[in-house]
Short mmCIF file of C-alpha atoms and ligand atoms in Angstrom, two decimals:
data_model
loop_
_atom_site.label_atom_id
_atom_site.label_comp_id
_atom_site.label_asym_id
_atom_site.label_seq_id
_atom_site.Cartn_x
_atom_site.Cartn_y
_atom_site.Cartn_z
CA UNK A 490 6.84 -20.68 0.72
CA UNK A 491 6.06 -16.75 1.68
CA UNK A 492 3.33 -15.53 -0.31
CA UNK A 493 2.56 -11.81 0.40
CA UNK A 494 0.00 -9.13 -1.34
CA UNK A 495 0.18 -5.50 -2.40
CA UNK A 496 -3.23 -4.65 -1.91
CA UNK A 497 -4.00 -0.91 -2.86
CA UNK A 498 -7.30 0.62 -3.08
CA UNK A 499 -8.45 2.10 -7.06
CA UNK A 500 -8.90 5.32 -5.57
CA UNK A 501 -6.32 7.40 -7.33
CA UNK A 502 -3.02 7.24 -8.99
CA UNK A 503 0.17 4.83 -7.26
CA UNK A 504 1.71 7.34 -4.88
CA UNK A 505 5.32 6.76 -3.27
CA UNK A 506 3.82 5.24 0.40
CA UNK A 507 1.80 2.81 -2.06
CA UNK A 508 5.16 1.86 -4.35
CA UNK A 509 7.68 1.65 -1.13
CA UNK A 510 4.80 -0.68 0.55
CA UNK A 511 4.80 -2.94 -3.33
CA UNK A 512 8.61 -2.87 -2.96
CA UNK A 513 8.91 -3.73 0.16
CA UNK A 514 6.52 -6.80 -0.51
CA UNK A 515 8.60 -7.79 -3.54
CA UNK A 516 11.77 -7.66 -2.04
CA UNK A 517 10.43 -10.06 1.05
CA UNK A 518 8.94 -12.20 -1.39
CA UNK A 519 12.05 -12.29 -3.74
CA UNK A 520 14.48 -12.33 -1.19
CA UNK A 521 12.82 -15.54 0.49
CA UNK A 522 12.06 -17.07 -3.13
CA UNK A 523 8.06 -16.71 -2.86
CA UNK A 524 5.30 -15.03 -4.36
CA UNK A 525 3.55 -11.76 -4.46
CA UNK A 526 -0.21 -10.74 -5.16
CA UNK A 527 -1.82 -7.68 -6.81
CA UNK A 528 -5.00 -7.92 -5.14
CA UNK A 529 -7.31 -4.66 -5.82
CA UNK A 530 -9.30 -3.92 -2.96
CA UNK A 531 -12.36 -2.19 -4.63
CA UNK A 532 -15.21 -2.88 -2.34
CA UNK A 533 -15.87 0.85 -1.83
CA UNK A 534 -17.79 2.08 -5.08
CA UNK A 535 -17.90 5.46 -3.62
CA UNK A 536 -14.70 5.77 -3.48
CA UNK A 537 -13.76 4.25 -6.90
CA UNK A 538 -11.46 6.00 -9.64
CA UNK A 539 -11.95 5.11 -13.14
CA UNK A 540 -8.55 4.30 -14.58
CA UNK A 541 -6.63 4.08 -11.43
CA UNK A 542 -6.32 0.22 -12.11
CA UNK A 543 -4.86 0.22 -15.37
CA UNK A 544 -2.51 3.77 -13.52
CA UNK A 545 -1.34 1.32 -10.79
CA UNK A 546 -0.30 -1.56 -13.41
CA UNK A 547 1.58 0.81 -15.43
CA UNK A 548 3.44 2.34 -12.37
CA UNK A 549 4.61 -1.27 -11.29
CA UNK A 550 5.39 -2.19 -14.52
CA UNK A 551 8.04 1.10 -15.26
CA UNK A 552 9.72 0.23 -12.30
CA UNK A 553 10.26 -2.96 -12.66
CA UNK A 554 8.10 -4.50 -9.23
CA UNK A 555 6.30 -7.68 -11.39
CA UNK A 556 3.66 -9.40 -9.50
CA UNK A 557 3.20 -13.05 -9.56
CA UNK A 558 -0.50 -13.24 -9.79
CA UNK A 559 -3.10 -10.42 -9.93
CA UNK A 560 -4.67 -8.90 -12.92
CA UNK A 561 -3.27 -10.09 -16.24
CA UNK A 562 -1.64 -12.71 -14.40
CA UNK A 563 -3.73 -15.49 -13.70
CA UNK A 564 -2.87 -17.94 -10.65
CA UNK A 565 -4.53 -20.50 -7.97
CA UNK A 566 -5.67 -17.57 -5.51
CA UNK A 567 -7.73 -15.38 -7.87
CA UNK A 568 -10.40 -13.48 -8.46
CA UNK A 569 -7.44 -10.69 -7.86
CA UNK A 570 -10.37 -7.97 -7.57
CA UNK A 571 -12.77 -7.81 -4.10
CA UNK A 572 -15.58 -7.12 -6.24
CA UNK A 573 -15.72 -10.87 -7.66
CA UNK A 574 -15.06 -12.18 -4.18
CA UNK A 575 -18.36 -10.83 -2.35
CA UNK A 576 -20.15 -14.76 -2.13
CA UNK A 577 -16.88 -15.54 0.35
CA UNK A 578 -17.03 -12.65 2.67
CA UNK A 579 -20.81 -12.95 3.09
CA UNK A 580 -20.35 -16.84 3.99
CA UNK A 581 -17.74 -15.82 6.37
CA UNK A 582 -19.70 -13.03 7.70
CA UNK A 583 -22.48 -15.56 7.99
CA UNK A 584 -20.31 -17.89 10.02
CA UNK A 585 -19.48 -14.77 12.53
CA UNK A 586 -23.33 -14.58 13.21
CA UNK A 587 -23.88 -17.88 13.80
CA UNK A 588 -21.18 -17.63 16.56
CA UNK A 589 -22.77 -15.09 18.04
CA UNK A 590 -18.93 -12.85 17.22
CA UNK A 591 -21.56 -10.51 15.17
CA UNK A 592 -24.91 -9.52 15.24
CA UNK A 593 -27.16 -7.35 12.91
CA UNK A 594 -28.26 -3.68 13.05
CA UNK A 595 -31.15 -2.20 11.93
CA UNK A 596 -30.36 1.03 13.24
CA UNK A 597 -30.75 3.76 10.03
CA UNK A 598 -28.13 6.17 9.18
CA UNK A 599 -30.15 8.76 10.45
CA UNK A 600 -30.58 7.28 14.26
CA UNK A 601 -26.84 6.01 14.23
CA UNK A 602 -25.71 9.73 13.19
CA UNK A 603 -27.61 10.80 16.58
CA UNK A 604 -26.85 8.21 18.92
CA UNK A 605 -22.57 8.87 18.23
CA UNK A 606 -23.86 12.50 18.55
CA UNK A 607 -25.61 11.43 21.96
CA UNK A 608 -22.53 9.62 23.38
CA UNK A 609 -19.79 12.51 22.41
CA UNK A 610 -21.70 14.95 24.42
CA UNK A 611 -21.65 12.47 27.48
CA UNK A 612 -17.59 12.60 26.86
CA UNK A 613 -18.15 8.74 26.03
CA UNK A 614 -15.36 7.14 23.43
CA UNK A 615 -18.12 4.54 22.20
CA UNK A 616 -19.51 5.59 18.60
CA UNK A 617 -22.63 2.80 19.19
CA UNK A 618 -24.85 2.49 22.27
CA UNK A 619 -25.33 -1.67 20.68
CA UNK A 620 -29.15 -0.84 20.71
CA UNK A 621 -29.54 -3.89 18.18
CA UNK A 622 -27.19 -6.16 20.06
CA UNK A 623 -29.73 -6.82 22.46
CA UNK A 624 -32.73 -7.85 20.00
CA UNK A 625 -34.53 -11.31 20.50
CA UNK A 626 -33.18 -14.10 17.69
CA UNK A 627 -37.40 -14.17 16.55
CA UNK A 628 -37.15 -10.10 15.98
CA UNK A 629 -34.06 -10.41 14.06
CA UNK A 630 -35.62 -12.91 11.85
CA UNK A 631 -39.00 -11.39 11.68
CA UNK A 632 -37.13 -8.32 10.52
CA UNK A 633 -35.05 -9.84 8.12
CA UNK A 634 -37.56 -11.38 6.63
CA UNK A 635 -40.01 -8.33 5.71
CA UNK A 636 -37.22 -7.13 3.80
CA UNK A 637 -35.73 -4.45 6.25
CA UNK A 638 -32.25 -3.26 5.60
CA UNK A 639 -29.29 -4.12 8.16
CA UNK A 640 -25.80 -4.17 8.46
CA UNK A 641 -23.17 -7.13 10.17
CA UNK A 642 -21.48 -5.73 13.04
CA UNK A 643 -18.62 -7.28 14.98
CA UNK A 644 -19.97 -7.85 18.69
CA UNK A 645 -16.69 -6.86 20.56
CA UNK A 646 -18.53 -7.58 24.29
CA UNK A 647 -17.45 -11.23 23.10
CA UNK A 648 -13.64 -11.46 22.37
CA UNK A 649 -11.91 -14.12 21.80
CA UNK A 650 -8.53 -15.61 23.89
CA UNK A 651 -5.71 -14.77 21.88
CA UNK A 652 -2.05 -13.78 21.90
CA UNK A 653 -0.71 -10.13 22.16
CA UNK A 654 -0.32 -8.27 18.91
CA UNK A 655 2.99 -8.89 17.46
CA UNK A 656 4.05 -6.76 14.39
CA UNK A 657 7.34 -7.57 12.97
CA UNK A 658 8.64 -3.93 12.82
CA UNK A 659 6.68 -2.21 16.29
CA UNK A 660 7.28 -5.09 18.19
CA UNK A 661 4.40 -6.36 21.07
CA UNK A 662 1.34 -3.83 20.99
CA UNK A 663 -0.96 -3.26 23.66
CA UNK A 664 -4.21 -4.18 22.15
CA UNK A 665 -5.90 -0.43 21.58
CA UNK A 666 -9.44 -1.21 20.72
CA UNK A 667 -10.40 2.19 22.46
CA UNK A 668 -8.87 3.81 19.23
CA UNK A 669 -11.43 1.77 17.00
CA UNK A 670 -15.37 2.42 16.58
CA UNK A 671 -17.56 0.47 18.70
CA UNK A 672 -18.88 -2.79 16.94
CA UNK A 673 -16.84 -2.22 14.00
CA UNK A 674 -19.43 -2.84 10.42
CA UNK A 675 -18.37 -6.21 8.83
CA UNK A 676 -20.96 -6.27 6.32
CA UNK A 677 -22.86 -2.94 4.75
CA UNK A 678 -26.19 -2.37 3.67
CA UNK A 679 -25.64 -3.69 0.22
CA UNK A 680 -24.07 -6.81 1.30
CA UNK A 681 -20.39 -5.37 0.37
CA UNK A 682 -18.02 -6.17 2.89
CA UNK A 683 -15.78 -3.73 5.00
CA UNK A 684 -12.16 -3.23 4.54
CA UNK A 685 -12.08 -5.21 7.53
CA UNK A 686 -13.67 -8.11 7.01
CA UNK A 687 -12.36 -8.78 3.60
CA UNK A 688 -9.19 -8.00 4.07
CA UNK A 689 -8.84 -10.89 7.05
CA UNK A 690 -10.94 -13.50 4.56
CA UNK A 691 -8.84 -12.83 1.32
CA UNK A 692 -5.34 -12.91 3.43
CA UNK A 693 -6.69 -16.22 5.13
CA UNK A 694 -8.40 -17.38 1.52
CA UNK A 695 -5.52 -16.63 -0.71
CA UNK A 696 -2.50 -18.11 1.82
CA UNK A 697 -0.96 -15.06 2.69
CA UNK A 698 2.15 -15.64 5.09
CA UNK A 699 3.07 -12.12 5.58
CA UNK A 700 1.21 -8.87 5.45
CA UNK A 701 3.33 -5.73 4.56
CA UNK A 702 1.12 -2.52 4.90
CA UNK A 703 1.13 0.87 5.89
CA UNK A 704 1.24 1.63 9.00
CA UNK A 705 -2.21 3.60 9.40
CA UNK A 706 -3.30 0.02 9.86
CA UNK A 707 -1.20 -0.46 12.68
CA UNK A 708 -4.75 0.50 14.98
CA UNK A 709 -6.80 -2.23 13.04
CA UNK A 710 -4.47 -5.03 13.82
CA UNK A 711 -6.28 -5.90 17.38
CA UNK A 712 -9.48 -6.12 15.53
CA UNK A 713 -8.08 -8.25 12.53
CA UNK A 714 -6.83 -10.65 15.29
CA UNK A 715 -9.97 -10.73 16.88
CA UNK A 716 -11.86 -11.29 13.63
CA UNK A 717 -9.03 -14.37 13.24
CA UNK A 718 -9.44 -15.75 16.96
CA UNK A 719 -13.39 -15.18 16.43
CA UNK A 720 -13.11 -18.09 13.12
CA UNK A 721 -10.64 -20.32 14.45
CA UNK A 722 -8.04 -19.20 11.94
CA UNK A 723 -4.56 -18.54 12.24
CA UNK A 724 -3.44 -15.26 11.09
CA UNK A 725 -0.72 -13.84 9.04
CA UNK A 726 2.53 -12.61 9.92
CA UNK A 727 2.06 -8.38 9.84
CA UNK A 728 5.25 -6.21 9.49
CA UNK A 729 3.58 -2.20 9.50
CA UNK A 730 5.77 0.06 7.41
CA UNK A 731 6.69 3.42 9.18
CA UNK A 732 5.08 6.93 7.43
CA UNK A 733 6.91 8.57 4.85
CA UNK A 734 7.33 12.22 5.46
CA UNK A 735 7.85 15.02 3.21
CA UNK A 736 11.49 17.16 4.17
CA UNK A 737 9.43 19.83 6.59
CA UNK A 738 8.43 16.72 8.38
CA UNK A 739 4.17 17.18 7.07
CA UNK A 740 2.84 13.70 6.16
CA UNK A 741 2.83 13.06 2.73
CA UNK A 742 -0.17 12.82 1.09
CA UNK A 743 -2.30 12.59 -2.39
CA UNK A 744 -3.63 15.83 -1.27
CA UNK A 745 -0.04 17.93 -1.48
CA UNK A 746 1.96 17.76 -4.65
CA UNK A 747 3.20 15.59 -6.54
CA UNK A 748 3.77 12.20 -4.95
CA UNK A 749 1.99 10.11 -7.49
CA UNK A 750 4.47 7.66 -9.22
CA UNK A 751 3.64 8.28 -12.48
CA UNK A 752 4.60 11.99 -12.41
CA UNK A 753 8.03 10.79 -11.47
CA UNK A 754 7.94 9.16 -14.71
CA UNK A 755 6.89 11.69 -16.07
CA UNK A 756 9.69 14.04 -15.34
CA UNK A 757 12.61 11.60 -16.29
CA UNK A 758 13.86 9.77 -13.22
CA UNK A 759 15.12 6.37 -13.49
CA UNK A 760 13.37 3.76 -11.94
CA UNK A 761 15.72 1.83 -9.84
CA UNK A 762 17.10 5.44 -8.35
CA UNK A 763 13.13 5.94 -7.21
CA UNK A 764 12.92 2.31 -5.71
CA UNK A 765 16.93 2.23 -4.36
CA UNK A 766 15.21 6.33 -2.53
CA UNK A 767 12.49 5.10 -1.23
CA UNK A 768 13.94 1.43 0.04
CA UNK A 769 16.50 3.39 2.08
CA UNK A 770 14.03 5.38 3.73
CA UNK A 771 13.13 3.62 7.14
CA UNK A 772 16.39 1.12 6.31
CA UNK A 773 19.77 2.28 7.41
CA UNK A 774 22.09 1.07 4.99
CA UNK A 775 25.16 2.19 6.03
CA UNK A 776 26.99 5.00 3.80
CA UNK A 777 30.34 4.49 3.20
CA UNK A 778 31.56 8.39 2.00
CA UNK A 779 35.17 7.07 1.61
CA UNK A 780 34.25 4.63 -1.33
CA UNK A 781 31.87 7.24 -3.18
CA UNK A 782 34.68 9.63 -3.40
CA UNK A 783 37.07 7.00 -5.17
CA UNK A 784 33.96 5.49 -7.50
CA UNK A 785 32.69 8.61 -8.54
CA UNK A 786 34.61 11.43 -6.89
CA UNK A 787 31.84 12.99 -5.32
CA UNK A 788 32.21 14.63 -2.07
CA UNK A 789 28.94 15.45 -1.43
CA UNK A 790 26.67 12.34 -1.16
CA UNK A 791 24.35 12.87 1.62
CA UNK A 792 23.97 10.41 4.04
CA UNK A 793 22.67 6.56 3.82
CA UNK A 794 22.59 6.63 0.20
CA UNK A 795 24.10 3.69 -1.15
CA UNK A 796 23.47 3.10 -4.65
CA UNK A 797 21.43 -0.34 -4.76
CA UNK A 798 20.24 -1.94 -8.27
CA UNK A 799 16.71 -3.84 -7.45
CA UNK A 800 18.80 -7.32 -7.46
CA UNK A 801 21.08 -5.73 -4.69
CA UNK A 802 17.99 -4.60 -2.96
CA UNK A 803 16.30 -7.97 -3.02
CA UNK A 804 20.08 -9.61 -1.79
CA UNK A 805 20.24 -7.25 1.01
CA UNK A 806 16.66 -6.55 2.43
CA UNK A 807 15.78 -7.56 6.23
CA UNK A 808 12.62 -6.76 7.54
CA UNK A 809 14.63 -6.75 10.87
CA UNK A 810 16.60 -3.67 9.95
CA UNK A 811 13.66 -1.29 9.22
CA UNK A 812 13.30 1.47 11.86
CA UNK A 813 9.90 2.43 13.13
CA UNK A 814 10.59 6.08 13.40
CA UNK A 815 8.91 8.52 10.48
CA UNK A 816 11.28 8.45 7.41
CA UNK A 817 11.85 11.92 5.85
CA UNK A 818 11.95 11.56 1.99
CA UNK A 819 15.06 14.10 1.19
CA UNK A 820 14.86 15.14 -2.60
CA UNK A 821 18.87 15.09 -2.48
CA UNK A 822 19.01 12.03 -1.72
CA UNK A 823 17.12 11.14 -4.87
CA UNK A 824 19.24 13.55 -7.29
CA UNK A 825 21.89 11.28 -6.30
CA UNK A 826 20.82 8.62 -6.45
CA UNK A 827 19.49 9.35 -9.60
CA UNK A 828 22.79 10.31 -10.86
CA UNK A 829 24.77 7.25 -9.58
CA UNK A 830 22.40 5.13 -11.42
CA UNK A 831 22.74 6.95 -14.06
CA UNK A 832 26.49 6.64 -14.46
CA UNK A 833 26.29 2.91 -13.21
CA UNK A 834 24.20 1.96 -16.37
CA UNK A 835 25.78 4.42 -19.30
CA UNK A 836 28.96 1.32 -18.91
CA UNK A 837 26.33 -0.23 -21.03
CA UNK A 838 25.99 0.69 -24.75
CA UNK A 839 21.94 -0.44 -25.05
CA UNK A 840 21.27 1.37 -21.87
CA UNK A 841 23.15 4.32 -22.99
CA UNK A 842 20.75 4.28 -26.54
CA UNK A 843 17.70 4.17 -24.50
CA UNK A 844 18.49 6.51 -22.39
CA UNK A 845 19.84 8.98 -25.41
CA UNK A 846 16.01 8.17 -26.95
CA UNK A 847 14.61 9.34 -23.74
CA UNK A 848 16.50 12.22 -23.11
CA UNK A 849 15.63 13.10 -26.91
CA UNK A 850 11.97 12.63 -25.79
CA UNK A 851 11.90 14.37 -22.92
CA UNK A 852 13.28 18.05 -24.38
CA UNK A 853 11.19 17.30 -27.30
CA UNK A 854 7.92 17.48 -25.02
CA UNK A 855 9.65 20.23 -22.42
CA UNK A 856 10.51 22.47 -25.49
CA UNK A 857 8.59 22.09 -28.10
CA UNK A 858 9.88 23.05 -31.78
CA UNK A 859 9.06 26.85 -31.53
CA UNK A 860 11.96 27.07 -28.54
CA UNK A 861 14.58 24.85 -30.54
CA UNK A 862 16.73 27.21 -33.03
CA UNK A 863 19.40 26.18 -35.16
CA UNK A 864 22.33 28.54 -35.62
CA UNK A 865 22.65 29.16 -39.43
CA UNK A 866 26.48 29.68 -38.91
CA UNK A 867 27.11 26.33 -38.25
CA UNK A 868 28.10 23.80 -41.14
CA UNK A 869 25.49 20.69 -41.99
CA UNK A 870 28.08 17.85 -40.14
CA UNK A 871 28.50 20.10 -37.05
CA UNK A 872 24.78 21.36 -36.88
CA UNK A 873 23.06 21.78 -33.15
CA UNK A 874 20.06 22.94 -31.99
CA UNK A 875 20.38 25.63 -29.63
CA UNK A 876 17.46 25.19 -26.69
CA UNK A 877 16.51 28.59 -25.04
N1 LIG B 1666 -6.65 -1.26 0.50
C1 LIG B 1666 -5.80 -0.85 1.58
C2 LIG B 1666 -5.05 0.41 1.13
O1 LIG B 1666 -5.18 0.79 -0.02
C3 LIG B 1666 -4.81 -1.95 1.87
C4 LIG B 1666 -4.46 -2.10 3.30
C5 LIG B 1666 -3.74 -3.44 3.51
O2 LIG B 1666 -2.71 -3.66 2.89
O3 LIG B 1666 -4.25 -4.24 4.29
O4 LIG B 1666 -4.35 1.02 1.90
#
């Protein structure tokens, strides 16, 4: 059975990379009848955002993406948050030392701030001169022992035999550890694990057959192999998704406007037209112009916009067909989308009610009472409100 995991950081609210990479996890797991985790990734206090938990939850659950297991949903594979998990990665990072596939550094913050300094100005691309690679096993332990502080490093002068990096969507990768910091930190000062490290033990621990993830991880993939190949474990299937763009082709980001889920909400769009928008982007369904016009007489439907419930989705996803270009996310394409869904769920009298209700609530909080005027000339049965 696949078993897959959306595995966003608390740092913030669910923005539209983070939902298309959820939906793109449940439609694998759906379409191949498996499983999908919410695993929160919180291992990084610094970076931690009260509330964006319970902000994430809420944005999955309006749009329909239900996890499996993760929090709320107890299963075989949990803790679902990093936090309870730290005993595992430090027996893993443990096992990495004894191999001699890590070492520790008792270099301070201070000395490793100068040596990357140091090595820039000699036009170097190493960010570590492996000072403490080199100590005697009797230092490290005498160290150790009187208490001094240290972090696990990865020892990448000792890599294992593997196979080339294959990525489901980019294909056969030349390995690009040039692009990744010297003796990349396992383990930090406080014992907390790197992304890195527990990332590769909680995909391993919790059975994960497929990983689904942005694709600024795309550069860590040679040294999550390497971490694999160092334990003897076999790893994952990884399929990275392609960038969304906004339309002037700038990355989209937290930083810039609006892109947080909930805000979408917010403003009144309907779910399945936000999920069918951002499935299409980076999957070329075909458009078929000819068969909008007779549906819904519409002549101007931009291009590969075909109006998908999530069901339809699910039926027709293939990992195969997604592009690794940048996808632009077109606003149009959204409006109708919006509007097709719209129309596709007012043949239903329940929908149509609920949608009435939140149409109702919507102008109620856009105008409040002061802007809503009701002509006097008009009779009790035939009374309006007029909105200015
Ligand atoms: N916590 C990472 C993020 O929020 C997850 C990366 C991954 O899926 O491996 O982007």
């Amino acid at each position: 059975m696949v078993l897959l995991r959306f595995a966003p950081s608390p740092t913030g609210a669910l923005h539209l990379g983070g939902l298309r990479t959820a939906l793109y996890n449940h439609l694998y797991a759906k379409k191949y009848r498996g499983k999908w985790i919410l695993r929160i990734e919180d291992t990084d206090s610094t970076r931690y955002v009260p509330g964006a938990v319970e902000g994430i939850r809420a944005a999955l659950e309006w749009t329909g993406l239900e996890y499996d297991y993760g929090p709320g949903r107890d299963g075989p594979h949990g803790p679902y948050y990093q936090s309870e998990r730290l005993d595992l990665y430090r027996t893993y990072a443990r096992r990495l030392l004894e191999s001699g596939h890590a070492y520790r550094c008792f270099c301070s913050p201070d000395k490793l701030a100068s040596t990357r300094e140091r090595l820039a100005r000699t036009g170097s691309n190493a960010t570590y001169d492996k000072a403490c690679l080199h100590l005697t096993e009797e230092e490290v332990v005498r160290r150790v022992r009187a208490g001094e502080s240290s972090i696990v490093r990865f020892n990448d002068d000792r890599l294992p035999q593997r196979d080339a990096a294959t990525d489901l969507v980019f294909g056969v990768l030349r390995d690009a550890h040039a692009s990744l910091p010297t003796d990349p930190v396992l383990l930090k000062s406080d014992l907390f694990p790197t992304y890195h490290l527990a990332s590769i033990v909680d995909d391993h621990e919790m059975g994960i057959t497929h990983v689904l993830r942005g694709e600024e991880w795309l550069p860590s993939l040679p040294l999550h192999l390497d971490l694999y190949a160092s334990l003897s474990l076999k790893p994952p299937q990884f399929a990275h998704l392609p960038i969304l763009l906004n339309p002037d082709g700038t990355k989209m980001s937290k930083r810039k406007g609006n892109v947080s889920v909930l805000d979408f909400m917010r403003r009144g769009w309907e779910p399945e037209a936000l999920l069918n928008w951002l499935a299409l982007a980076g999957w070329g369904t075909q458009h078929d112009p000819n068969k909008k016009q007779i549906l819904f007489g519409d002549s101007q439907a931009p291009d590969s916009t075909a109006v998908m419930t999530l069901p339809e989705l699910v039926d027709q996803f293939d990992l195969s067909a997604l592009t690794h270009r940048r996808n632009i996310l077109d606003p149009a394409k959204l409006g109708y989308l919006n509007r097709h869904h719209l129309m596709r769920s007012w043949k239903n009298n329940e929908a149509t009610a609920c949608h009435a209700h939140r149409i109702r609530e919507l102008v109620k909080s856009d105008f409040p009472t002061r802007y809503l005027r009701v002509s006097s000339s008009l009779t009790r049965s035939s009374m309006q409100p007029t909105i200015f």
